């Protein structure tokens, strides 16, 4: 077994692998409806001798594909969902394939293909009894957080380590966490009455919603700086001369750590109960854990970083650099500096003149929390997990943008894919051949988890109907 075998397989098949990425890019399917994308990836794994299950955890587009037997079990995760409204050709200017259509503005066409490519390459580099390679095709990262359902279905039980790759703006195995979020709906029930003739008989559910909001806004002064609370009023009555007997607000509460979040959320609930008491209404609360904070893994980050350096980050042709420069002209120059400065990256100044970084960075962000959230965090509470980034989106270009669609479908995206696939395969081989690395990763995982416990959400079901309805409203498909 050698990394050379895996890397040679990827190099020998790089055109075919790029074609898979481009096909998924072209399908540009909305989360939970990635039928063509998931079928393509599942069928290729099937041809390579993987035991493939398509349609797991109640999602027709979720995949578990396995090769090999025994321990360790290495999970490789791949996403393939697209985003609405940013369809674009693989050209460095805004030119939709279908106006208002879907596009891979987060590079998930590459995300899924990287893990698939690494999984197949490992199959050629390993003996069947050396390890279990398990590819997870995880739908709907962007909209319905497919991994939550896969974790709740127990599909990640017993996995020793999990790797995934996200195309980004830098080559780095980041250690930043992501914020934990709770979503909650507060419904109040009161009594209707004529608001002018019999106000004394009415009990206003809207009053309760308003008083709750006032209470929460006072709470803001006494919570940690990094926390966020935001709300909307979803229902607030029919017309002013009827005392509303029903009103509902929808809250998001965010904080860097789950225990901080729970502390704040519990206070929000007390305020909500207080509002019910004040107004003689009754309260019901529907809560779900939107996202957990991501548990980083320094051990896996080091393995991945070493492999990125061994493989060597891609460099770019003059055409590719011209493509990137044209993209860079489509957004304010300042973006680039701001993004890097905000990320607290040491030496960010050196990037002012380059749009596609070609160096491999040491992660600088252990203990930092990125503002975004991802369902990868749910997996990270169950097994040591590392999602690393490779250059693809032009530095400073916004995420979820036509610019990212364009590079994800270009040769810049292909280079990101091949580099990442080799890195992922190399890292998996290191984990398989050095059992002490997995022990170290697990010890670190336990240390970082502390007393926190993951509560799988077994009640929630994948909202397949909602996905269909939303997709129709959001825009036309990119294919007939
Ligand atoms: Zn993404």
Coordinates of C-alpha atoms and ligand atoms in Angstrom, one line a residue:
X1 CA 0.0 0.0 0.0
X2 CA 1.3 3.4 -0.8
X3 CA 0.2 6.9 -1.3
X4 CA 1.9 6.8 -4.6
X5 CA -0.6 4.2 -5.9
X6 CA -3.6 6.3 -4.8
X7 CA -2.1 9.5 -6.2
X8 CA -1.2 7.8 -9.5
X9 CA -4.8 6.6 -9.8
X10 CA -6.1 10.1 -9.3
X11 CA -3.6 11.6 -11.8
X12 CA -4.3 8.9 -14.3
X13 CA -8.1 9.6 -14.1
X14 CA -8.0 13.3 -13.5
X15 CA -9.9 14.2 -16.7
X16 CA -12.7 11.7 -15.9
X17 CA -12.9 13.0 -12.3
X18 CA -13.1 16.6 -13.5
X19 CA -15.9 15.5 -15.8
X20 CA -17.9 14.1 -12.9
X21 CA -17.4 17.4 -11.0
X22 CA -18.5 19.4 -14.2
X23 CA -21.6 17.2 -14.6
X24 CA -22.7 17.7 -11.0
X25 CA -22.0 21.4 -11.6
X26 CA -24.3 21.3 -14.6
X27 CA -27.1 19.5 -12.8
X28 CA -27.0 22.2 -10.1
X29 CA -29.7 20.6 -8.0
X30 CA -31.4 22.0 -4.9
X31 CA -30.8 20.3 -1.6
X32 CA -32.7 17.1 -1.0
X33 CA -33.5 16.9 -4.8
X34 CA -30.0 16.1 -6.0
X35 CA -31.3 13.1 -7.9
X36 CA -29.0 13.2 -10.9
X37 CA -25.9 14.1 -8.9
X38 CA -26.4 11.4 -6.3
X39 CA -27.2 8.8 -8.9
X40 CA -24.1 9.6 -10.9
X41 CA -21.8 9.4 -7.9
X42 CA -23.5 6.3 -6.5
X43 CA -23.2 4.5 -9.9
X44 CA -19.5 5.2 -10.2
X45 CA -18.8 3.9 -6.7
X46 CA -20.9 0.8 -7.5
X47 CA -18.8 0.2 -10.6
X48 CA -15.7 0.3 -8.5
X49 CA -16.9 -2.5 -6.2
X50 CA -18.3 -0.4 -3.3
X51 CA -21.4 -1.7 -1.5
X52 CA -23.7 1.2 -2.2
X53 CA -26.9 2.3 -0.5
X54 CA -28.6 5.2 -2.1
X55 CA -31.6 6.6 -0.2
X56 CA -30.6 6.3 3.4
X57 CA -31.9 8.2 6.5
X58 CA -35.2 9.0 4.7
X59 CA -33.5 11.0 2.0
X60 CA -33.6 9.6 -1.6
X61 CA -30.3 11.4 -2.4
X62 CA -28.3 10.3 0.6
X63 CA -25.5 7.7 0.0
X64 CA -23.5 5.4 2.1
X65 CA -20.9 3.4 0.0
X66 CA -18.5 1.1 1.6
X67 CA -15.3 -0.8 0.5
X68 CA -13.1 -3.0 2.6
X69 CA -13.7 -4.7 6.0
X70 CA -12.8 -4.1 9.6
X71 CA -11.2 -1.3 11.5
X72 CA -10.4 1.5 11.2
X73 CA -13.4 2.9 9.6
X74 CA -12.6 6.1 7.7
X75 CA -15.5 8.3 6.7
X76 CA -15.1 10.6 3.6
X77 CA -18.0 13.0 3.2
X78 CA -19.2 14.6 0.0
X79 CA -21.9 17.2 -0.6
X80 CA -23.6 18.0 -4.0
X81 CA -26.4 20.5 -3.4
X82 CA -26.6 23.8 -5.3
X83 CA -27.9 27.3 -4.5
X84 CA -30.8 29.3 -6.1
X85 CA -30.5 32.5 -8.1
X86 CA -26.8 32.3 -9.1
X87 CA -26.7 30.2 -12.2
X88 CA -23.6 31.2 -14.3
X89 CA -21.5 29.9 -17.1
X90 CA -17.9 29.0 -16.3
X91 CA -16.8 32.5 -17.5
X92 CA -15.3 35.3 -15.5
X93 CA -18.3 37.6 -15.9
X94 CA -22.0 37.4 -14.8
X95 CA -23.6 35.4 -17.5
X96 CA -26.3 32.9 -16.3
X97 CA -26.9 29.6 -18.0
X98 CA -30.6 30.0 -17.0
X99 CA -31.6 33.4 -15.7
X100 CA -32.6 33.0 -12.0
X101 CA -31.5 29.3 -12.1
X102 CA -29.5 27.3 -9.6
X103 CA -25.7 27.3 -9.5
X104 CA -22.9 25.7 -7.5
X105 CA -22.0 28.9 -5.7
X106 CA -20.4 27.0 -2.8
X107 CA -18.4 24.5 -4.9
X108 CA -20.3 21.5 -3.7
X109 CA -19.9 19.9 -7.1
X110 CA -16.2 19.6 -6.2
X111 CA -17.0 18.8 -2.5
X112 CA -18.8 15.5 -3.4
X113 CA -16.4 14.6 -6.2
X114 CA -13.3 15.0 -4.1
X115 CA -14.6 12.5 -1.5
X116 CA -15.7 10.1 -4.2
X117 CA -12.3 10.3 -6.0
X118 CA -10.4 9.8 -2.8
X119 CA -12.6 6.8 -1.9
X120 CA -12.0 5.1 -5.2
X121 CA -8.2 5.8 -5.2
X122 CA -8.0 4.3 -1.7
X123 CA -9.6 1.1 -3.0
X124 CA -6.6 0.7 -5.3
X125 CA -4.0 1.5 -2.7
X126 CA -5.4 -0.7 0.2
X127 CA -5.8 -4.4 0.8
X128 CA -9.5 -5.2 1.4
X129 CA -8.9 -6.2 5.0
X130 CA -6.8 -3.2 6.0
X131 CA -9.6 -0.8 6.7
X132 CA -13.2 0.2 5.8
X133 CA -13.5 3.2 3.5
X134 CA -16.9 4.7 3.8
X135 CA -18.1 7.4 1.5
X136 CA -21.0 9.5 2.8
X137 CA -23.0 11.3 0.2
X138 CA -24.6 14.0 2.4
X139 CA -27.5 16.0 0.8
X140 CA -28.9 19.4 1.5
X141 CA -26.0 21.0 3.4
X142 CA -27.2 24.4 2.4
X143 CA -30.9 24.2 3.2
X144 CA -32.0 21.2 5.3
X145 CA -28.8 20.0 6.9
X146 CA -28.9 16.4 5.7
X147 CA -26.2 15.2 8.0
X148 CA -28.5 15.7 11.0
X149 CA -30.7 12.9 9.7
X150 CA -27.8 10.7 8.8
X151 CA -26.3 11.1 12.3
X152 CA -29.7 10.5 13.9
X153 CA -30.1 7.3 11.9
X154 CA -26.8 6.0 13.4
X155 CA -25.0 6.0 10.1
X156 CA -21.8 7.5 11.7
X157 CA -21.7 5.1 14.6
X158 CA -18.3 3.4 14.9
X159 CA -16.5 5.7 12.4
X160 CA -13.0 6.3 13.6
X161 CA -12.4 9.6 11.8
X162 CA -14.1 11.6 9.1
X163 CA -12.6 13.8 6.4
X164 CA -14.3 16.2 4.0
X165 CA -13.1 18.9 1.7
X166 CA -14.6 22.3 1.0
X167 CA -13.3 24.4 -1.9
X168 CA -12.5 27.9 -0.6
X169 CA -10.0 30.7 -1.0
X170 CA -7.0 29.3 0.8
X171 CA -5.2 26.0 1.2
X172 CA -5.7 25.4 4.9
X173 CA -7.0 22.7 7.3
X174 CA -8.7 25.2 9.5
X175 CA -9.2 24.8 13.2
X176 CA -11.9 27.5 13.6
X177 CA -15.2 26.3 15.1
X178 CA -18.6 27.5 13.9
X179 CA -21.4 28.9 16.0
X180 CA -24.0 26.8 17.7
X181 CA -27.6 27.8 16.9
X182 CA -31.0 27.1 18.4
X183 CA -34.1 27.8 16.5
X184 CA -37.4 28.2 18.4
X185 CA -40.9 29.2 17.8
X186 CA -42.9 30.7 20.6
X187 CA -46.7 30.4 20.2
X188 CA -49.1 32.2 22.5
X189 CA -52.8 31.4 22.9
X190 CA -55.2 34.0 24.4
X191 CA -58.9 34.9 24.1
X192 CA -60.5 36.9 21.4
X193 CA -62.9 39.8 22.2
X194 CA -64.1 43.0 20.6
X195 CA -61.1 45.3 21.2
X196 CA -63.3 48.3 21.9
X197 CA -66.6 46.9 23.3
X198 CA -65.3 44.1 25.5
X199 CA -61.5 44.6 25.9
X200 CA -61.7 43.3 29.5
X201 CA -62.6 39.8 28.2
X202 CA -59.8 39.6 25.8
X203 CA -56.3 38.1 26.5
X204 CA -53.9 39.2 23.8
X205 CA -51.5 36.7 22.4
X206 CA -49.8 39.6 20.6
X207 CA -49.2 41.4 23.9
X208 CA -47.3 38.3 25.0
X209 CA -45.2 38.3 21.9
X210 CA -44.4 41.9 22.3
X211 CA -43.6 41.7 26.0
X212 CA -41.4 38.7 25.4
X213 CA -39.4 40.7 22.8
X214 CA -39.0 43.6 25.2
X215 CA -37.7 41.2 27.9
X216 CA -35.3 39.6 25.5
X217 CA -34.0 42.9 24.3
X218 CA -33.2 43.8 28.0
X219 CA -31.5 40.4 28.3
X220 CA -29.0 41.4 25.5
X221 CA -27.0 43.5 28.0
X222 CA -26.3 40.4 30.1
X223 CA -25.1 37.9 27.7
X224 CA -21.7 37.2 26.3
X225 CA -20.4 39.5 23.5
X226 CA -20.2 36.8 20.8
X227 CA -23.8 35.6 21.2
X228 CA -26.6 36.7 18.8
X229 CA -30.3 36.7 19.2
X230 CA -32.7 37.6 16.3
X231 CA -36.4 37.2 15.8
X232 CA -39.4 37.8 13.6
X233 CA -43.1 37.9 14.4
X234 CA -44.7 35.2 12.2
X235 CA -48.3 35.7 13.3
X236 CA -49.7 38.7 15.1
X237 CA -53.4 38.7 14.8
X238 CA -56.0 39.5 12.0
X239 CA -57.1 43.1 12.5
X240 CA -56.9 45.7 15.2
X241 CA -60.5 45.5 16.5
X242 CA -60.2 41.9 17.4
X243 CA -58.0 41.0 20.4
X244 CA -55.6 38.4 18.8
X245 CA -56.0 35.0 20.4
X246 CA -53.0 33.6 18.6
X247 CA -49.5 35.1 17.9
X248 CA -46.2 33.5 17.2
X249 CA -42.5 34.6 17.1
X250 CA -39.6 32.8 15.6
X251 CA -36.2 33.2 17.3
X252 CA -32.6 32.2 16.5
X253 CA -30.1 32.2 19.3
X254 CA -26.4 31.7 18.5
X255 CA -23.3 31.4 20.6
X256 CA -19.8 29.9 20.1
X257 CA -20.3 26.9 22.5
X258 CA -23.4 24.7 23.1
X259 CA -23.3 25.2 26.9
X260 CA -23.2 29.0 26.5
X261 CA -26.1 28.7 24.0
X262 CA -28.2 26.6 26.3
X263 CA -27.7 29.0 29.2
X264 CA -28.9 31.9 27.0
X265 CA -31.7 30.0 25.5
X266 CA -33.0 28.9 28.9
X267 CA -33.2 32.5 29.9
X268 CA -35.1 33.4 26.7
X269 CA -37.6 30.6 27.6
X270 CA -38.0 32.1 31.2
X271 CA -38.8 35.5 29.6
X272 CA -41.3 33.8 27.3
X273 CA -43.0 32.2 30.3
X274 CA -43.0 35.5 32.1
X275 CA -44.8 37.1 29.2
X276 CA -47.5 34.4 29.3
X277 CA -47.9 35.0 33.0
X278 CA -48.2 38.8 32.5
X279 CA -50.9 38.4 29.9
X280 CA -52.8 35.4 31.1
X281 CA -52.1 33.6 27.9
X282 CA -50.6 30.1 27.4
X283 CA -47.3 29.4 25.8
X284 CA -46.1 26.5 23.7
X285 CA -42.5 26.2 22.4
X286 CA -41.1 24.3 19.5
X287 CA -37.4 24.1 19.6
X288 CA -34.8 22.5 17.4
X289 CA -31.0 22.6 17.4
X290 CA -30.1 24.4 14.2
X291 CA -26.5 23.7 14.4
X292 CA -23.9 22.5 16.9
X293 CA -20.6 24.3 17.1
X294 CA -17.9 22.5 15.1
X295 CA -15.4 20.5 17.2
X296 CA -12.0 21.1 15.5
X297 CA -9.3 18.4 15.4
X298 CA -5.7 19.6 15.5
X299 CA -4.5 16.0 15.1
X300 CA -6.4 15.6 11.8
X301 CA -5.5 19.1 10.7
X302 CA -1.8 18.3 11.1
X303 CA -2.2 15.0 9.1
X304 CA -4.1 16.9 6.3
X305 CA -1.6 19.8 6.3
X306 CA 1.3 17.5 5.9
X307 CA -0.4 15.7 3.0
X308 CA -1.2 19.0 1.3
X309 CA 2.5 19.9 1.4
X310 CA 3.5 16.4 0.2
X311 CA 1.1 16.6 -2.7
X312 CA 2.0 20.3 -3.4
X313 CA -0.6 23.0 -4.0
X314 CA -1.5 23.8 -7.6
X315 CA -0.1 26.7 -9.5
X316 CA -2.0 28.4 -12.3
X317 CA -1.5 29.1 -16.0
X318 CA -1.6 32.6 -17.4
X319 CA -5.1 32.0 -18.7
X320 CA -6.3 30.9 -15.3
X321 CA -4.7 33.9 -13.6
X322 CA -6.3 36.2 -16.2
X323 CA -9.7 34.5 -15.5
X324 CA -9.1 35.1 -11.7
X325 CA -8.2 38.8 -12.3
X326 CA -11.3 39.4 -14.3
X327 CA -13.4 37.9 -11.5
X328 CA -11.4 40.0 -9.0
X329 CA -12.5 43.1 -11.0
X330 CA -16.2 42.3 -10.3
X331 CA -16.0 43.0 -6.6
X332 CA -14.5 45.9 -4.6
X333 CA -10.8 45.4 -4.0
X334 CA -11.3 46.1 -0.3
X335 CA -13.2 42.9 0.1
X336 CA -10.1 40.9 -0.2
X337 CA -8.3 42.7 2.6
X338 CA -11.3 42.8 4.9
X339 CA -12.0 39.1 4.6
X340 CA -8.4 38.2 5.5
X341 CA -8.0 40.8 8.2
X342 CA -11.3 39.7 9.8
X343 CA -10.1 36.1 9.8
X344 CA -7.1 37.2 11.9
X345 CA -4.8 35.5 9.6
X346 CA -1.2 36.4 10.3
X347 CA 0.6 37.9 7.3
X348 CA -2.6 38.6 5.4
X349 CA -1.0 41.6 3.9
X350 CA 1.1 39.5 1.6
X351 CA -1.9 38.5 -0.4
X352 CA -2.7 41.9 -1.8
X353 CA -1.3 41.1 -5.2
X354 CA -2.5 37.5 -5.7
X355 CA -6.0 36.2 -6.3
X356 CA -5.4 32.5 -6.2
X357 CA -3.1 31.6 -3.2
X358 CA -0.7 28.8 -4.0
X359 CA 0.8 28.2 -0.5
X360 CA -0.3 25.8 2.1
X361 CA -1.0 27.6 5.4
X362 CA -0.6 26.4 8.9
X363 CA -3.9 26.8 10.6
X364 CA -3.8 29.9 12.8
X365 CA -7.4 29.9 14.0
X366 CA -7.6 27.4 16.9
X367 CA -10.1 28.9 19.4
X368 CA -11.7 31.2 16.8
X369 CA -15.3 30.9 15.7
X370 CA -16.3 31.5 12.2
X371 CA -19.6 33.3 11.7
X372 CA -21.1 30.6 9.4
X373 CA -22.5 27.3 10.4
X374 CA -22.5 23.9 8.7
X375 CA -24.0 20.5 9.3
X376 CA -20.5 19.0 9.4
X377 CA -20.6 20.2 13.0
X378 CA -23.1 17.5 13.8
X379 CA -20.7 14.8 12.6
X380 CA -17.9 16.5 14.5
X381 CA -19.7 15.8 17.8
X382 CA -19.7 12.1 17.0
X383 CA -16.3 11.4 15.6
X384 CA -13.0 13.3 15.1
X385 CA -13.7 15.3 11.9
X386 CA -11.7 17.6 9.6
X387 CA -13.0 19.6 6.8
X388 CA -10.1 21.3 4.9
X389 CA -10.1 23.9 2.2
X390 CA -8.3 24.3 -1.0
X391 CA -8.0 27.4 -3.3
X392 CA -10.9 27.7 -5.8
X393 CA -12.9 30.8 -5.1
X394 CA -10.9 33.9 -6.0
X395 CA -9.6 35.5 -2.8
X396 CA -12.0 38.1 -1.5
X397 CA -14.9 37.0 -3.8
X398 CA -18.1 36.5 -1.9
X399 CA -19.2 33.0 -1.1
X400 CA -22.5 31.8 -2.5
X401 CA -22.0 34.0 -5.6
X402 CA -21.9 33.7 -9.4
X403 CA -18.2 34.3 -9.1
X404 CA -17.8 31.0 -7.1
X405 CA -20.1 29.2 -9.6
X406 CA -17.8 30.3 -12.4
X407 CA -14.5 29.1 -10.8
X408 CA -16.1 25.9 -9.5
X409 CA -16.9 24.9 -13.1
X410 CA -13.5 26.0 -14.5
X411 CA -10.0 24.4 -14.7
X412 CA -9.3 26.3 -11.4
X413 CA -12.0 24.2 -9.8
X414 CA -10.6 21.0 -11.4
X415 CA -7.2 21.8 -9.8
X416 CA -8.8 22.3 -6.4
X417 CA -10.5 18.9 -6.8
X418 CA -7.5 16.9 -7.8
X419 CA -5.3 18.5 -5.2
X420 CA -7.9 17.9 -2.5
X421 CA -8.6 14.3 -3.6
X422 CA -4.9 13.4 -3.3
X423 CA -4.6 15.1 0.0
X424 CA -7.7 13.3 1.3
X425 CA -6.4 9.9 0.1
X426 CA -3.0 10.6 1.6
X427 CA -4.4 11.6 4.9
X428 CA -6.6 8.5 5.1
X429 CA -3.6 6.3 4.4
X430 CA -1.7 8.0 7.2
X431 CA -4.6 7.3 9.6
X432 CA -4.9 3.7 8.5
X433 CA -1.2 2.9 8.8
X434 CA -0.5 4.8 12.0
X435 CA -3.2 3.7 14.5
X436 CA -1.7 6.0 17.1
X437 CA -2.9 9.0 15.1
X438 CA -6.5 7.8 15.5
X439 CA -6.0 7.2 19.2
X440 CA -4.6 10.8 19.5
X441 CA -7.5 12.2 17.5
X442 CA -10.0 10.5 19.7
X443 CA -8.2 11.7 22.9
X444 CA -8.3 15.2 21.6
X445 CA -11.9 14.9 20.6
X446 CA -12.9 13.7 24.1
X447 CA -10.9 16.6 25.6
X448 CA -12.6 19.2 23.4
X449 CA -16.0 17.7 24.0
X450 CA -15.6 17.9 27.8
X451 CA -18.9 17.1 29.5
X452 CA -21.0 18.1 26.4
X453 CA -23.2 15.5 25.0
X454 CA -24.7 15.3 21.6
X455 CA -28.5 14.8 21.5
X456 CA -29.5 13.2 18.1
X457 CA -32.7 14.7 16.7
X458 CA -34.7 11.5 16.0
X459 CA -38.0 13.4 15.8
X460 CA -37.3 15.5 12.8
X461 CA -37.9 14.0 9.4
X462 CA -36.3 15.2 6.1
X463 CA -38.8 17.8 4.6
X464 CA -39.0 16.2 1.1
X465 CA -42.3 17.9 0.2
X466 CA -41.1 21.3 1.4
X467 CA -37.9 20.9 -0.7
X468 CA -39.9 20.3 -3.8
X469 CA -42.2 23.2 -3.2
X470 CA -39.3 25.6 -2.4
X471 CA -37.3 24.5 -5.4
X472 CA -40.2 25.4 -7.7
X473 CA -40.6 28.8 -6.2
X474 CA -36.9 29.5 -6.2
X475 CA -36.2 29.2 -9.8
X476 CA -36.0 27.1 -13.0
X477 CA -33.9 24.0 -13.4
X478 CA -30.7 24.2 -15.4
X479 CA -31.6 21.2 -17.5
X480 CA -34.8 20.0 -19.2
Ligands
LIG1 ZN1 -20.5 25.0 1.2

